[in-house]
PDB file as gemmi writes it, atoms N, CA and C in Angstrom:
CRYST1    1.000    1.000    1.000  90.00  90.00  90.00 P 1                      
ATOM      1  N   UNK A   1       3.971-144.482-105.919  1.00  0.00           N  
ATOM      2  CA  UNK A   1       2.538-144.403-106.115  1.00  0.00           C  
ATOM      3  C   UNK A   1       1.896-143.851-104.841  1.00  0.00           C  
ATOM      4  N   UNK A   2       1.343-142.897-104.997  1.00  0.00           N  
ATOM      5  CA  UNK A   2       0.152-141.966-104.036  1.00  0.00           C  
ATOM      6  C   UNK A   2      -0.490-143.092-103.170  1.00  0.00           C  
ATOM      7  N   UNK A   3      -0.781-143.047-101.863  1.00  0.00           N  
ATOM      8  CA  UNK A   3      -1.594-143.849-101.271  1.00  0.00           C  
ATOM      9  C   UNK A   3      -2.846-143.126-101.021  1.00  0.00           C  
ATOM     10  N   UNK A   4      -4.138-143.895-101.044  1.00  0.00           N  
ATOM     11  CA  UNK A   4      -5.194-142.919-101.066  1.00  0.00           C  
ATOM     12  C   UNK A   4      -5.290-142.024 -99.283  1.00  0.00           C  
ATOM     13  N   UNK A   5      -5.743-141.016 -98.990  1.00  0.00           N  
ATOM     14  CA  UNK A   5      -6.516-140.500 -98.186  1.00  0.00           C  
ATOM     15  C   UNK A   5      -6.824-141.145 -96.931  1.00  0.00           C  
ATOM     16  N   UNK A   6      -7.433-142.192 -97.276  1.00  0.00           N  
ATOM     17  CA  UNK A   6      -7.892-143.069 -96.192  1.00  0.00           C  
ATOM     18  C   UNK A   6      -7.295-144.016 -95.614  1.00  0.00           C  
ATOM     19  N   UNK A   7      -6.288-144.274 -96.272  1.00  0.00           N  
ATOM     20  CA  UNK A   7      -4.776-145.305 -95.856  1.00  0.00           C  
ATOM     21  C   UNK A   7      -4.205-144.103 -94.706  1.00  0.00           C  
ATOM     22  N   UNK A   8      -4.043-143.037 -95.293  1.00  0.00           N  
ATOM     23  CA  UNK A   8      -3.461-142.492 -94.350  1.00  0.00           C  
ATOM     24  C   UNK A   8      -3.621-141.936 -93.252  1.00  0.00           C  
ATOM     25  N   UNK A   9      -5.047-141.334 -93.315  1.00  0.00           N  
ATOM     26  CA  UNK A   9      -5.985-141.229 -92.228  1.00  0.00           C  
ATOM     27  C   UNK A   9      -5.539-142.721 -91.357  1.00  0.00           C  
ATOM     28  N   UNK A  10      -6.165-143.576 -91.990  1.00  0.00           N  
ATOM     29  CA  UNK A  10      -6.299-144.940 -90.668  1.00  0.00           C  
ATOM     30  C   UNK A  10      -4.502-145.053 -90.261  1.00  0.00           C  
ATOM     31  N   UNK A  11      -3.756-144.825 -90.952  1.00  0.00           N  
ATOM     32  CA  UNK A  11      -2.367-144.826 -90.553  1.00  0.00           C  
ATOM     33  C   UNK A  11      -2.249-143.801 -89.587  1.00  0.00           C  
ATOM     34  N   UNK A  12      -2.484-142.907 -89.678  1.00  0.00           N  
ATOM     35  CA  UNK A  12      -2.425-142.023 -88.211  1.00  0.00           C  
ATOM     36  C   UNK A  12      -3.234-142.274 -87.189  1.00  0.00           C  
ATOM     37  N   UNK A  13      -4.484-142.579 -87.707  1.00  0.00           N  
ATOM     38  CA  UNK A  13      -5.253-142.614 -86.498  1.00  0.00           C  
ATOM     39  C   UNK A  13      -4.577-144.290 -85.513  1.00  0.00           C  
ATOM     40  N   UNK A  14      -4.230-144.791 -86.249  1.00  0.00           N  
ATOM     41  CA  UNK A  14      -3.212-146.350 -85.852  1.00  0.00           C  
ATOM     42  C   UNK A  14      -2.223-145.761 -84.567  1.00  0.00           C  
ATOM     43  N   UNK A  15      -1.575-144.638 -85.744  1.00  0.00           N  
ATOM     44  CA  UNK A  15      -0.125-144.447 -84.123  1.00  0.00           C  
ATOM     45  C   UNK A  15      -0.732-143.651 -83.500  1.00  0.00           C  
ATOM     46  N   UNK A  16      -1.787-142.850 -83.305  1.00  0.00           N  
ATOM     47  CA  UNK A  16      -2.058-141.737 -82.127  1.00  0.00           C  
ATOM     48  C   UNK A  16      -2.875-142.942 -81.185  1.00  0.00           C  
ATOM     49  N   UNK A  17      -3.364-143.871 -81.747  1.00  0.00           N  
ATOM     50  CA  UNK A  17      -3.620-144.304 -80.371  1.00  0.00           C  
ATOM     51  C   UNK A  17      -2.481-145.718 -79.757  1.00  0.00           C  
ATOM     52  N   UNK A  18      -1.938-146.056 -80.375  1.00  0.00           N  
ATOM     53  CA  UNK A  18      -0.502-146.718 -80.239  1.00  0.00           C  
ATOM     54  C   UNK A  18       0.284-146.092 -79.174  1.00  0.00           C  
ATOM     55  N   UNK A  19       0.349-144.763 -79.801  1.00  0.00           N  
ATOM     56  CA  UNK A  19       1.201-144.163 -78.925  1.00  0.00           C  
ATOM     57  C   UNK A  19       0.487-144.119 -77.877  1.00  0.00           C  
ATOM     58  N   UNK A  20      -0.855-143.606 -77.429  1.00  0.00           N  
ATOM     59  CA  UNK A  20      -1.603-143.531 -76.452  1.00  0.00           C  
ATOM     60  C   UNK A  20      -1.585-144.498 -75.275  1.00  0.00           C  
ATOM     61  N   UNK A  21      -1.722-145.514 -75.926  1.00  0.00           N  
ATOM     62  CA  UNK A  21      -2.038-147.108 -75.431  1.00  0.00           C  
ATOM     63  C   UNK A  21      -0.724-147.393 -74.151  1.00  0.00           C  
ATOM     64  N   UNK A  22       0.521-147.330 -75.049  1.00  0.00           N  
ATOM     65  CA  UNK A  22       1.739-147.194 -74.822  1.00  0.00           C  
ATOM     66  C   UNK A  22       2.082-146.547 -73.421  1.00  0.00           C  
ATOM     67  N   UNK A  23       2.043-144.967 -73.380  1.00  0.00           N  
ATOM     68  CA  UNK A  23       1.608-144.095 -72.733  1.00  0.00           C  
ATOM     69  C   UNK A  23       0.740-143.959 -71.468  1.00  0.00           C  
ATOM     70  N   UNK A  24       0.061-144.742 -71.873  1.00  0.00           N  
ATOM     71  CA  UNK A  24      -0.843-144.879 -71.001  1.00  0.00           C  
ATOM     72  C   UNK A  24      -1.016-144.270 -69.282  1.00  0.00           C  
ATOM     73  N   UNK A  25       0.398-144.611 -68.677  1.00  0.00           N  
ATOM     74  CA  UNK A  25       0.831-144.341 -67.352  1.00  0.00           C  
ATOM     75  C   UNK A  25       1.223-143.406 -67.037  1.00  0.00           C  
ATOM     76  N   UNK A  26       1.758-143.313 -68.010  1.00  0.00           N  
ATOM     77  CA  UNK A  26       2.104-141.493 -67.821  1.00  0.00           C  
ATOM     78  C   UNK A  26       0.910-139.932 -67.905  1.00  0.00           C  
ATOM     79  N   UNK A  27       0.342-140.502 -68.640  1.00  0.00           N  
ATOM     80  CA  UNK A  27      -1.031-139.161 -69.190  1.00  0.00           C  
ATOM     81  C   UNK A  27      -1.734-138.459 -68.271  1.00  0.00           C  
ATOM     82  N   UNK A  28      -1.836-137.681 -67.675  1.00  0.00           N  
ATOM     83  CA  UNK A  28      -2.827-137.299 -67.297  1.00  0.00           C  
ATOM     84  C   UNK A  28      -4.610-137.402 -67.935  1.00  0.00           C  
ATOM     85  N   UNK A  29      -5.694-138.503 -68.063  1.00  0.00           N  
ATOM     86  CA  UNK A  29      -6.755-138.960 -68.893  1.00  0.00           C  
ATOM     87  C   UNK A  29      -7.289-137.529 -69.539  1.00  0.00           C  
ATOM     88  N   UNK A  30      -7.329-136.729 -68.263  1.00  0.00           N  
ATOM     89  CA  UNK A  30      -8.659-135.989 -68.665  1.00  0.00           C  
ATOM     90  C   UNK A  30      -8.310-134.758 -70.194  1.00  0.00           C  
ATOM     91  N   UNK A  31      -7.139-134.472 -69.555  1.00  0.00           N  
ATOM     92  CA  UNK A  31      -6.636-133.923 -70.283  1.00  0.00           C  
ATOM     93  C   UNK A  31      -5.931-134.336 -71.668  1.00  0.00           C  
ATOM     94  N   UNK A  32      -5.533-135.901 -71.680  1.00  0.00           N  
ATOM     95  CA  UNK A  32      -4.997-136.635 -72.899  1.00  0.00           C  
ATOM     96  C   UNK A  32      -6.608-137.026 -73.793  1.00  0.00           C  
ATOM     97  N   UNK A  33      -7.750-136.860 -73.309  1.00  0.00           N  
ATOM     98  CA  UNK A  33      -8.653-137.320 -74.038  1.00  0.00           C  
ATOM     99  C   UNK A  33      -9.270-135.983 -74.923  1.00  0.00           C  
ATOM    100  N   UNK A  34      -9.387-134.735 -74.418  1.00  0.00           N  
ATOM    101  CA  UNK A  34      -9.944-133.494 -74.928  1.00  0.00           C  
ATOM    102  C   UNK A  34      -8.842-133.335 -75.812  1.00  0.00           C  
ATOM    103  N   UNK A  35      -7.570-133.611 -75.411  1.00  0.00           N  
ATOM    104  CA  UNK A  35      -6.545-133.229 -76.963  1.00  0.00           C  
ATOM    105  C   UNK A  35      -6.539-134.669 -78.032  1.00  0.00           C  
ATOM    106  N   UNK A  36      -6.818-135.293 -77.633  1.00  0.00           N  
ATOM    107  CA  UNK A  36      -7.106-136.847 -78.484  1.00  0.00           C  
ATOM    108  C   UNK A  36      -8.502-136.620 -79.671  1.00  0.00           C  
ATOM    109  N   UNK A  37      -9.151-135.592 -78.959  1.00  0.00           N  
ATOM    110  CA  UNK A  37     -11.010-135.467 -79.518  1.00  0.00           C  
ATOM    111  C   UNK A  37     -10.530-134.770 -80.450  1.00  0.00           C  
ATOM    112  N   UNK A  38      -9.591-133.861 -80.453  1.00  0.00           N  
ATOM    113  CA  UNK A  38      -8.965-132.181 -81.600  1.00  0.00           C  
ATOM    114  C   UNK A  38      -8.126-132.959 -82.266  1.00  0.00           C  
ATOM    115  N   UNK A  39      -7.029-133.671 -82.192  1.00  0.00           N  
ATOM    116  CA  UNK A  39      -6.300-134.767 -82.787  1.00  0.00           C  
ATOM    117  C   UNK A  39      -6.775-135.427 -83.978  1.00  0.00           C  
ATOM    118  N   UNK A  40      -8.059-136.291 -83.277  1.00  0.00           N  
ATOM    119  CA  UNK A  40      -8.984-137.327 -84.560  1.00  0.00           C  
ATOM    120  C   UNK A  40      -9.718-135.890 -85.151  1.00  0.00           C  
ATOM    121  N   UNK A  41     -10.340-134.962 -85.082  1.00  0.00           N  
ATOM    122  CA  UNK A  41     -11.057-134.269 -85.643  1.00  0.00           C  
ATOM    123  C   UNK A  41      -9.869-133.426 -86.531  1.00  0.00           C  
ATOM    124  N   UNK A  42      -8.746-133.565 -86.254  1.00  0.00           N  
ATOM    125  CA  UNK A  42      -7.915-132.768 -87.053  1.00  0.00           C  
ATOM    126  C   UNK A  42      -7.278-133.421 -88.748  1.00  0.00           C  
ATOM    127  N   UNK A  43      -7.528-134.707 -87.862  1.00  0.00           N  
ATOM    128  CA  UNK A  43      -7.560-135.788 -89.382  1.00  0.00           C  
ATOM    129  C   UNK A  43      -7.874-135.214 -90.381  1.00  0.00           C  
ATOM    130  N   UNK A  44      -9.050-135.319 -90.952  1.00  0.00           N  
ATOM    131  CA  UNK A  44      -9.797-134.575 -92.106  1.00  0.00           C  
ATOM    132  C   UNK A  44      -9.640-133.575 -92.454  1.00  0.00           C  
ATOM    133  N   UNK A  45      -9.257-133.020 -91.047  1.00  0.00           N  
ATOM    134  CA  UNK A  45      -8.809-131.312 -91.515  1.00  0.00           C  
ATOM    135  C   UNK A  45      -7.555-130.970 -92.359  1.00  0.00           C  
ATOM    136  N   UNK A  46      -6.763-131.589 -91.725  1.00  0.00           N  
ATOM    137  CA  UNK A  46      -5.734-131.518 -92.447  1.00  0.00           C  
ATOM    138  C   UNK A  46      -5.138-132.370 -93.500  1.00  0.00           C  
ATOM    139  N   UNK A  47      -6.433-133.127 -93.995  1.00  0.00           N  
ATOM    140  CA  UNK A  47      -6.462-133.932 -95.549  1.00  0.00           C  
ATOM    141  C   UNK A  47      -7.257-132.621 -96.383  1.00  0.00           C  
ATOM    142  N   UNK A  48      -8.281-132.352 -96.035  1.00  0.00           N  
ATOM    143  CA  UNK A  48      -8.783-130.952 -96.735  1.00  0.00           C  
ATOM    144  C   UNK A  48      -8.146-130.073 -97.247  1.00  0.00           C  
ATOM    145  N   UNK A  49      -7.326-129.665 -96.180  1.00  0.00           N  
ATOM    146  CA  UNK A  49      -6.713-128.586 -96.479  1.00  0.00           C  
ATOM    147  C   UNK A  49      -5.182-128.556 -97.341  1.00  0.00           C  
ATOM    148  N   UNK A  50      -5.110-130.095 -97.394  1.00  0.00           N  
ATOM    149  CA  UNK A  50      -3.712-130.520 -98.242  1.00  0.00           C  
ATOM    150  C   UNK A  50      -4.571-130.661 -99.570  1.00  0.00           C  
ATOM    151  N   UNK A  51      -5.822-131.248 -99.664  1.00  0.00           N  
ATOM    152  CA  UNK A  51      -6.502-131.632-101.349  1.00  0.00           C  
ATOM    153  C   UNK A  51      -6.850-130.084-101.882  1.00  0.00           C  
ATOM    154  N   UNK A  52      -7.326-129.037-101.150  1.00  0.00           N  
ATOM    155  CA  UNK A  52      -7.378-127.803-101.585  1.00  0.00           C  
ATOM    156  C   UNK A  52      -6.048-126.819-102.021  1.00  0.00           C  
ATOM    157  N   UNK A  53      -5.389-126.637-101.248  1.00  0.00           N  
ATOM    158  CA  UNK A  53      -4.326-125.843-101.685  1.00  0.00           C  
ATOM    159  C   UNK A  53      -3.034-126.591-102.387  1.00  0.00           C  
ATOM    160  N   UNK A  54      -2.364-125.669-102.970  1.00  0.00           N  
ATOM    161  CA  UNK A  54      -1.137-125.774-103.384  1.00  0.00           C  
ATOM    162  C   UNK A  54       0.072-125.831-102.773  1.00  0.00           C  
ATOM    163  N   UNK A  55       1.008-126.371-103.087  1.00  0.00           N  
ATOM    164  CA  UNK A  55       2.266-126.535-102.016  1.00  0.00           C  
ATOM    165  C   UNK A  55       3.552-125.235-101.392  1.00  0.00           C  
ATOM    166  N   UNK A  56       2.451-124.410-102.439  1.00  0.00           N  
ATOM    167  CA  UNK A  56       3.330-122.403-102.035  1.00  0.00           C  
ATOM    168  C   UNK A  56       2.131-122.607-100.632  1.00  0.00           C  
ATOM    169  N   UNK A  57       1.272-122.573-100.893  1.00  0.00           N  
ATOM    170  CA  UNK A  57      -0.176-122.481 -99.960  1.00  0.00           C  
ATOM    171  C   UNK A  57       0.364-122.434 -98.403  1.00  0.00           C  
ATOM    172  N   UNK A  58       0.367-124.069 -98.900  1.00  0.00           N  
ATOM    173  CA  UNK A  58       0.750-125.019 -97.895  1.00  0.00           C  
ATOM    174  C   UNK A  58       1.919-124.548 -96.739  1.00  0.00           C  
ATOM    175  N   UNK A  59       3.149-124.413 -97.579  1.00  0.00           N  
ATOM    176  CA  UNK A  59       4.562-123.946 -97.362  1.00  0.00           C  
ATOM    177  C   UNK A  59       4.089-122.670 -96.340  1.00  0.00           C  
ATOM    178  N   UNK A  60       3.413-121.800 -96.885  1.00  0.00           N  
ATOM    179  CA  UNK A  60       3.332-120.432 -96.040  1.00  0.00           C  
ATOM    180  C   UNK A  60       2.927-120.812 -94.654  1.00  0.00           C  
ATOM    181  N   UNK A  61       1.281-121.439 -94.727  1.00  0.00           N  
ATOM    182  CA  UNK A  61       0.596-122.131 -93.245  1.00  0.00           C  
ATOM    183  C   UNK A  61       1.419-122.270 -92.553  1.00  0.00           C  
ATOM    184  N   UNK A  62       2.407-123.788 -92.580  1.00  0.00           N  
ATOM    185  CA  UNK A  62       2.934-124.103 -91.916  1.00  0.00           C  
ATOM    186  C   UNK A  62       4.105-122.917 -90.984  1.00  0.00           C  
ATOM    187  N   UNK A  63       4.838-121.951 -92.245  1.00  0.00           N  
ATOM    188  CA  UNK A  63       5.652-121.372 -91.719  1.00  0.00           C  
ATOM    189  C   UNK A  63       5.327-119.681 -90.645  1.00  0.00           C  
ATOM    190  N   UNK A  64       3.476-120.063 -90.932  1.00  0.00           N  
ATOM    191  CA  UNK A  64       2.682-119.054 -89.998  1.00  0.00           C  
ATOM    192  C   UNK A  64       2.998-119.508 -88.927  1.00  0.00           C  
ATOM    193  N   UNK A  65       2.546-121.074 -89.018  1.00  0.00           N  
ATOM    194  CA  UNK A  65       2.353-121.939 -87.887  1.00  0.00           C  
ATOM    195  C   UNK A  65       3.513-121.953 -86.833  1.00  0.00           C  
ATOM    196  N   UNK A  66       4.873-121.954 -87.088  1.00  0.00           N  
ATOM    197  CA  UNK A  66       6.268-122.410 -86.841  1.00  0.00           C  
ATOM    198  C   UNK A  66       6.178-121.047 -86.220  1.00  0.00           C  
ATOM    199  N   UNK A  67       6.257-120.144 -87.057  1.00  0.00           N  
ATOM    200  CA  UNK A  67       6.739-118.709 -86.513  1.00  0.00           C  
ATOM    201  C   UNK A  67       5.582-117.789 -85.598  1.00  0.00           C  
ATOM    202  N   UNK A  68       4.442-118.171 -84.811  1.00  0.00           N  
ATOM    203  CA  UNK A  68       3.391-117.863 -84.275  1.00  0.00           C  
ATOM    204  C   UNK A  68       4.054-118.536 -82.993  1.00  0.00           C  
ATOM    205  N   UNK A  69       4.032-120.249 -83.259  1.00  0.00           N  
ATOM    206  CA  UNK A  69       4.693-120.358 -81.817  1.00  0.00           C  
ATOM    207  C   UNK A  69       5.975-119.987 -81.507  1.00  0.00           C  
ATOM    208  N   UNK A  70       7.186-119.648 -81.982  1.00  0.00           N  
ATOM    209  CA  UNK A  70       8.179-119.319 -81.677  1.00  0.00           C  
ATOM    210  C   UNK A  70       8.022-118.448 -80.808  1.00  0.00           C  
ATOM    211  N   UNK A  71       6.723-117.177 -81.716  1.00  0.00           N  
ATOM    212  CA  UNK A  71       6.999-115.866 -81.462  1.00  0.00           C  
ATOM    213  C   UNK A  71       6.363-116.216 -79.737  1.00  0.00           C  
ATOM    214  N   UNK A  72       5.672-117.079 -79.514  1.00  0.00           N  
ATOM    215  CA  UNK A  72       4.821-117.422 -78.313  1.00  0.00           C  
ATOM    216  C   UNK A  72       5.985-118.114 -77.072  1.00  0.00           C  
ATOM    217  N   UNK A  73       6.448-118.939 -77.332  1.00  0.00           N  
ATOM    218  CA  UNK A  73       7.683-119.624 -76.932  1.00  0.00           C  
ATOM    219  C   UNK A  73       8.204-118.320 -76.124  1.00  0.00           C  
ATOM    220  N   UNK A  74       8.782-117.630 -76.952  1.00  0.00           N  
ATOM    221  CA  UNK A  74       9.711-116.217 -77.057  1.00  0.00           C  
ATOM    222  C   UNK A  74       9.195-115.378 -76.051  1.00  0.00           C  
ATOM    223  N   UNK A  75       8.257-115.003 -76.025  1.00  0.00           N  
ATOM    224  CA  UNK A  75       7.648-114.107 -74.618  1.00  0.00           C  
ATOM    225  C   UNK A  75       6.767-114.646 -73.743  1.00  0.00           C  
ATOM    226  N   UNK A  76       6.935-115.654 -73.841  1.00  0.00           N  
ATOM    227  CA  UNK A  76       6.821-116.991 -72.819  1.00  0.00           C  
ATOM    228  C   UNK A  76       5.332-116.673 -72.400  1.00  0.00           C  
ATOM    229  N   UNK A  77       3.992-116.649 -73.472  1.00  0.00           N  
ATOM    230  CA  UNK A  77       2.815-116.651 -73.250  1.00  0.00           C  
ATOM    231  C   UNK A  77       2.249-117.729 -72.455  1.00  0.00           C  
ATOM    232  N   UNK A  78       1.575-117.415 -71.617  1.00  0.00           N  
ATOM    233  CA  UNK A  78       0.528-118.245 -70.622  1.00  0.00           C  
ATOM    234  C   UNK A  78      -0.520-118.758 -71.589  1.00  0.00           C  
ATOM    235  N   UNK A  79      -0.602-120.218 -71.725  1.00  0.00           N  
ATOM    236  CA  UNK A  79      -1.912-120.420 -72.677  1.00  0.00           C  
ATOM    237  C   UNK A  79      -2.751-121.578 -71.212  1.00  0.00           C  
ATOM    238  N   UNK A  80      -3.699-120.900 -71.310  1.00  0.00           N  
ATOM    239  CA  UNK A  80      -4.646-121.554 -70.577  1.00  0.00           C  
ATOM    240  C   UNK A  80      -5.107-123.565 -71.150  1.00  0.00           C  
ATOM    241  N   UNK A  81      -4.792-123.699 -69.923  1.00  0.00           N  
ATOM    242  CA  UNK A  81      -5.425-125.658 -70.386  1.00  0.00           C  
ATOM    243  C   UNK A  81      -6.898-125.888 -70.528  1.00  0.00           C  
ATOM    244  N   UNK A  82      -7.835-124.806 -71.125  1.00  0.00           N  
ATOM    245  CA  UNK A  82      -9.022-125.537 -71.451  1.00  0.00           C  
ATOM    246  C   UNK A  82      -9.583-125.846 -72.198  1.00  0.00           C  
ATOM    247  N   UNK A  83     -11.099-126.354 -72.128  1.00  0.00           N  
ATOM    248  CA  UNK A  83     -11.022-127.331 -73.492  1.00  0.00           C  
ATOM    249  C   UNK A  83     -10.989-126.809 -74.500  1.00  0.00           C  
ATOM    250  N   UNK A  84     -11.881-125.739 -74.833  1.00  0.00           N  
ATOM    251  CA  UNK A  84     -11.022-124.968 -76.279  1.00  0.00           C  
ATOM    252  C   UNK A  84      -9.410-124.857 -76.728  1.00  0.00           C  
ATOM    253  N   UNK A  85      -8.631-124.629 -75.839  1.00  0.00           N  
ATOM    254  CA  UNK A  85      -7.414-124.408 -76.272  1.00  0.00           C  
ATOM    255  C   UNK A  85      -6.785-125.880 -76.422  1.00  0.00           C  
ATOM    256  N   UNK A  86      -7.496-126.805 -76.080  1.00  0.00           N  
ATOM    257  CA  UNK A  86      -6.476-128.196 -76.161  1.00  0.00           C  
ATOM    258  C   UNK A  86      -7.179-128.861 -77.186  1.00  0.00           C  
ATOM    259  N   UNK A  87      -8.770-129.028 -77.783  1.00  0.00           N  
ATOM    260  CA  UNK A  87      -9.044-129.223 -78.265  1.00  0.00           C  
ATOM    261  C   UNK A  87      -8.298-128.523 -80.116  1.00  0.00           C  
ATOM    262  N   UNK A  88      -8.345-127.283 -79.595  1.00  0.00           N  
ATOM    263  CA  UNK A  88      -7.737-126.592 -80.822  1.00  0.00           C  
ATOM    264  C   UNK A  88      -6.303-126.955 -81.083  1.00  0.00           C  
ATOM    265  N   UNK A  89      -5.591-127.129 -80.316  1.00  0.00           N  
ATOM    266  CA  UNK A  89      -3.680-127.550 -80.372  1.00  0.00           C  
ATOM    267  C   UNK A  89      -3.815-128.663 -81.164  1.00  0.00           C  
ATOM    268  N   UNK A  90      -5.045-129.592 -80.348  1.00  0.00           N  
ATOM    269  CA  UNK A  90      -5.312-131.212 -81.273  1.00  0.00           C  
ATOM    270  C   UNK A  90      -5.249-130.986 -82.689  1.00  0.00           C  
ATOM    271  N   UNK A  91      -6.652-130.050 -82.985  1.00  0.00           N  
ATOM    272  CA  UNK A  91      -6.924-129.713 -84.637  1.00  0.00           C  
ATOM    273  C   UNK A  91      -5.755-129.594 -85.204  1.00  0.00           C  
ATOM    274  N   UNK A  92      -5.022-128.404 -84.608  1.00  0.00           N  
ATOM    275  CA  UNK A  92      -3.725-128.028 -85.434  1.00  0.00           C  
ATOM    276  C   UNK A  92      -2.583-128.625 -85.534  1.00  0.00           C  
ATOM    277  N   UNK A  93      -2.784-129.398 -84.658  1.00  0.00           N  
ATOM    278  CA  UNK A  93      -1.527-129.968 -84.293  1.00  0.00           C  
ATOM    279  C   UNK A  93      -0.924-131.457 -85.604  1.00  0.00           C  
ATOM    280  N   UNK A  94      -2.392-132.294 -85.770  1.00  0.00           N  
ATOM    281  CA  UNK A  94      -2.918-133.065 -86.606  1.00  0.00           C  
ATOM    282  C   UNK A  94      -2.556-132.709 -87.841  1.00  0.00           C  
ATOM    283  N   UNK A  95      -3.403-131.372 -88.176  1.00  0.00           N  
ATOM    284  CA  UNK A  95      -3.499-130.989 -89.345  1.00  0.00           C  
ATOM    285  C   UNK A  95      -2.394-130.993 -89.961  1.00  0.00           C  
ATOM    286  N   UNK A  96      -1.465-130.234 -89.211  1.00  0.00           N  
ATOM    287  CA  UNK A  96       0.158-130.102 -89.919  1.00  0.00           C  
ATOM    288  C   UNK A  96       0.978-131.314 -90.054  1.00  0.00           C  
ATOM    289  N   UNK A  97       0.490-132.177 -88.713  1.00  0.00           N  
ATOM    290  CA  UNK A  97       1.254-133.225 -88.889  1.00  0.00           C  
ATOM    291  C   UNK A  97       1.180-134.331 -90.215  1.00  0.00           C  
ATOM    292  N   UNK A  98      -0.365-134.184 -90.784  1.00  0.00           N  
ATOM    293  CA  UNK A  98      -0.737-134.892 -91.911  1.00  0.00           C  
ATOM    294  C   UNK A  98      -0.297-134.538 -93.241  1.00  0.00           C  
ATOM    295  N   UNK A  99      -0.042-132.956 -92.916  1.00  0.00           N  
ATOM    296  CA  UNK A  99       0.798-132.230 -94.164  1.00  0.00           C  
ATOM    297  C   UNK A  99       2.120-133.164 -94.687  1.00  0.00           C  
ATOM    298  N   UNK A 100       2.659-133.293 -93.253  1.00  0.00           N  
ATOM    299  CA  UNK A 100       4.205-133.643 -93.649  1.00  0.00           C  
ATOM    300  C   UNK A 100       4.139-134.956 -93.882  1.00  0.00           C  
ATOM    301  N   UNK A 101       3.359-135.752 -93.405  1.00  0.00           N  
ATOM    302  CA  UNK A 101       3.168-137.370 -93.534  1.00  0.00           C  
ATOM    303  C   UNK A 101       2.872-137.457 -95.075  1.00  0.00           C  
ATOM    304  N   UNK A 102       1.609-136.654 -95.438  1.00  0.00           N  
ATOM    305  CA  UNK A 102       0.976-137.066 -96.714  1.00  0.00           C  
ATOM    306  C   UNK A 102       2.547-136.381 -98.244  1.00  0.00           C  
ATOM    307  N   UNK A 103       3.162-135.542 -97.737  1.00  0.00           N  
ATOM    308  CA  UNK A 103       4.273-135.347 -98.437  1.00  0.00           C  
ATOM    309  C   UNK A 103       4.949-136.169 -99.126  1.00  0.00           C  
ATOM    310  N   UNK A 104       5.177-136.813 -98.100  1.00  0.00           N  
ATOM    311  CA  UNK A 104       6.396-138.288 -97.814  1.00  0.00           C  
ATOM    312  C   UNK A 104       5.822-139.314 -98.791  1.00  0.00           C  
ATOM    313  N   UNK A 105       4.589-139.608 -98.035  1.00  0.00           N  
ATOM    314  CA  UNK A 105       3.898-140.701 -99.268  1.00  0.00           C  
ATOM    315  C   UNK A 105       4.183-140.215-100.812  1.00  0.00           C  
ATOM    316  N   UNK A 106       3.618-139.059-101.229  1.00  0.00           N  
ATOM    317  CA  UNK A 106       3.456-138.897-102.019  1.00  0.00           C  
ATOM    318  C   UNK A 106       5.036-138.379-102.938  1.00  0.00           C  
ATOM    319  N   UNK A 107       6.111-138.547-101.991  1.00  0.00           N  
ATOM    320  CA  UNK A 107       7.159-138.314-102.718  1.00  0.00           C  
ATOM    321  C   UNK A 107       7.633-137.160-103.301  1.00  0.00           C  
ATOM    322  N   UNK A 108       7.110-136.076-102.399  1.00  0.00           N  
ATOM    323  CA  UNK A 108       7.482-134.643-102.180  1.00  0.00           C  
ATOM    324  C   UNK A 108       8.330-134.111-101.272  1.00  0.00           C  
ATOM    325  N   UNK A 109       8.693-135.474-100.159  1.00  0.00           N  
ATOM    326  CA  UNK A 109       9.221-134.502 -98.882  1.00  0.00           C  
ATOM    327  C   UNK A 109       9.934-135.755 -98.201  1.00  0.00           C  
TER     328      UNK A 109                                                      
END                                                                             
């Protein structure tokens, strides 16, 4: 049985700051809090974007996603640490991660 939306939302938002908490000593703040802000804001995003599309949809994103950073990895791009770019890693980072979580629940993956 499907768990709703909001189970799972509060289930993530549970371990990102778990893990955080945890963590704690290690983090650099300033920088663990601007990717924490893209993180929680990525929540929703990536419940949206799982209730809108289809699982071909879906399947492709992710494998944009996978194969964008590789290709980045691969010629070893300089990505700047500011707040746009960490804020945005958060969004995306979330988003996908909720893909694969909300899968599982739902007994797809």
């Amino acid at each position: 049985m499907p768990l709703p939306a909001g189970a799972t939302t509060m289930s993530a938002l549970a371990m990102t700051v778990t893990i955080a908490v945890r963590q704690r000593h290690h983090a650099e703040w300033k920088v663990a809090v601007i990717a924490m802000t893209g993180i929680v804001l990525g929540m929703p995003l990536g419940l949206w974007v799982y209730a809108v599309t289809s699982p071909q949809v879906l399947t492709v994103l992710v494998g944009i996603g996978v194969l964008g950073c590789t290709v980045m990895v691969r010629r070893r791009v300089k990505v700047p640490g500011n707040v746009p770019v960490l804020v945005g890693a958060g969004l995306i980072r979330r988003a996908l991660d909720l893909h694969r979580h909300q899968r599982v629940i739902d007994g797809r993956g």
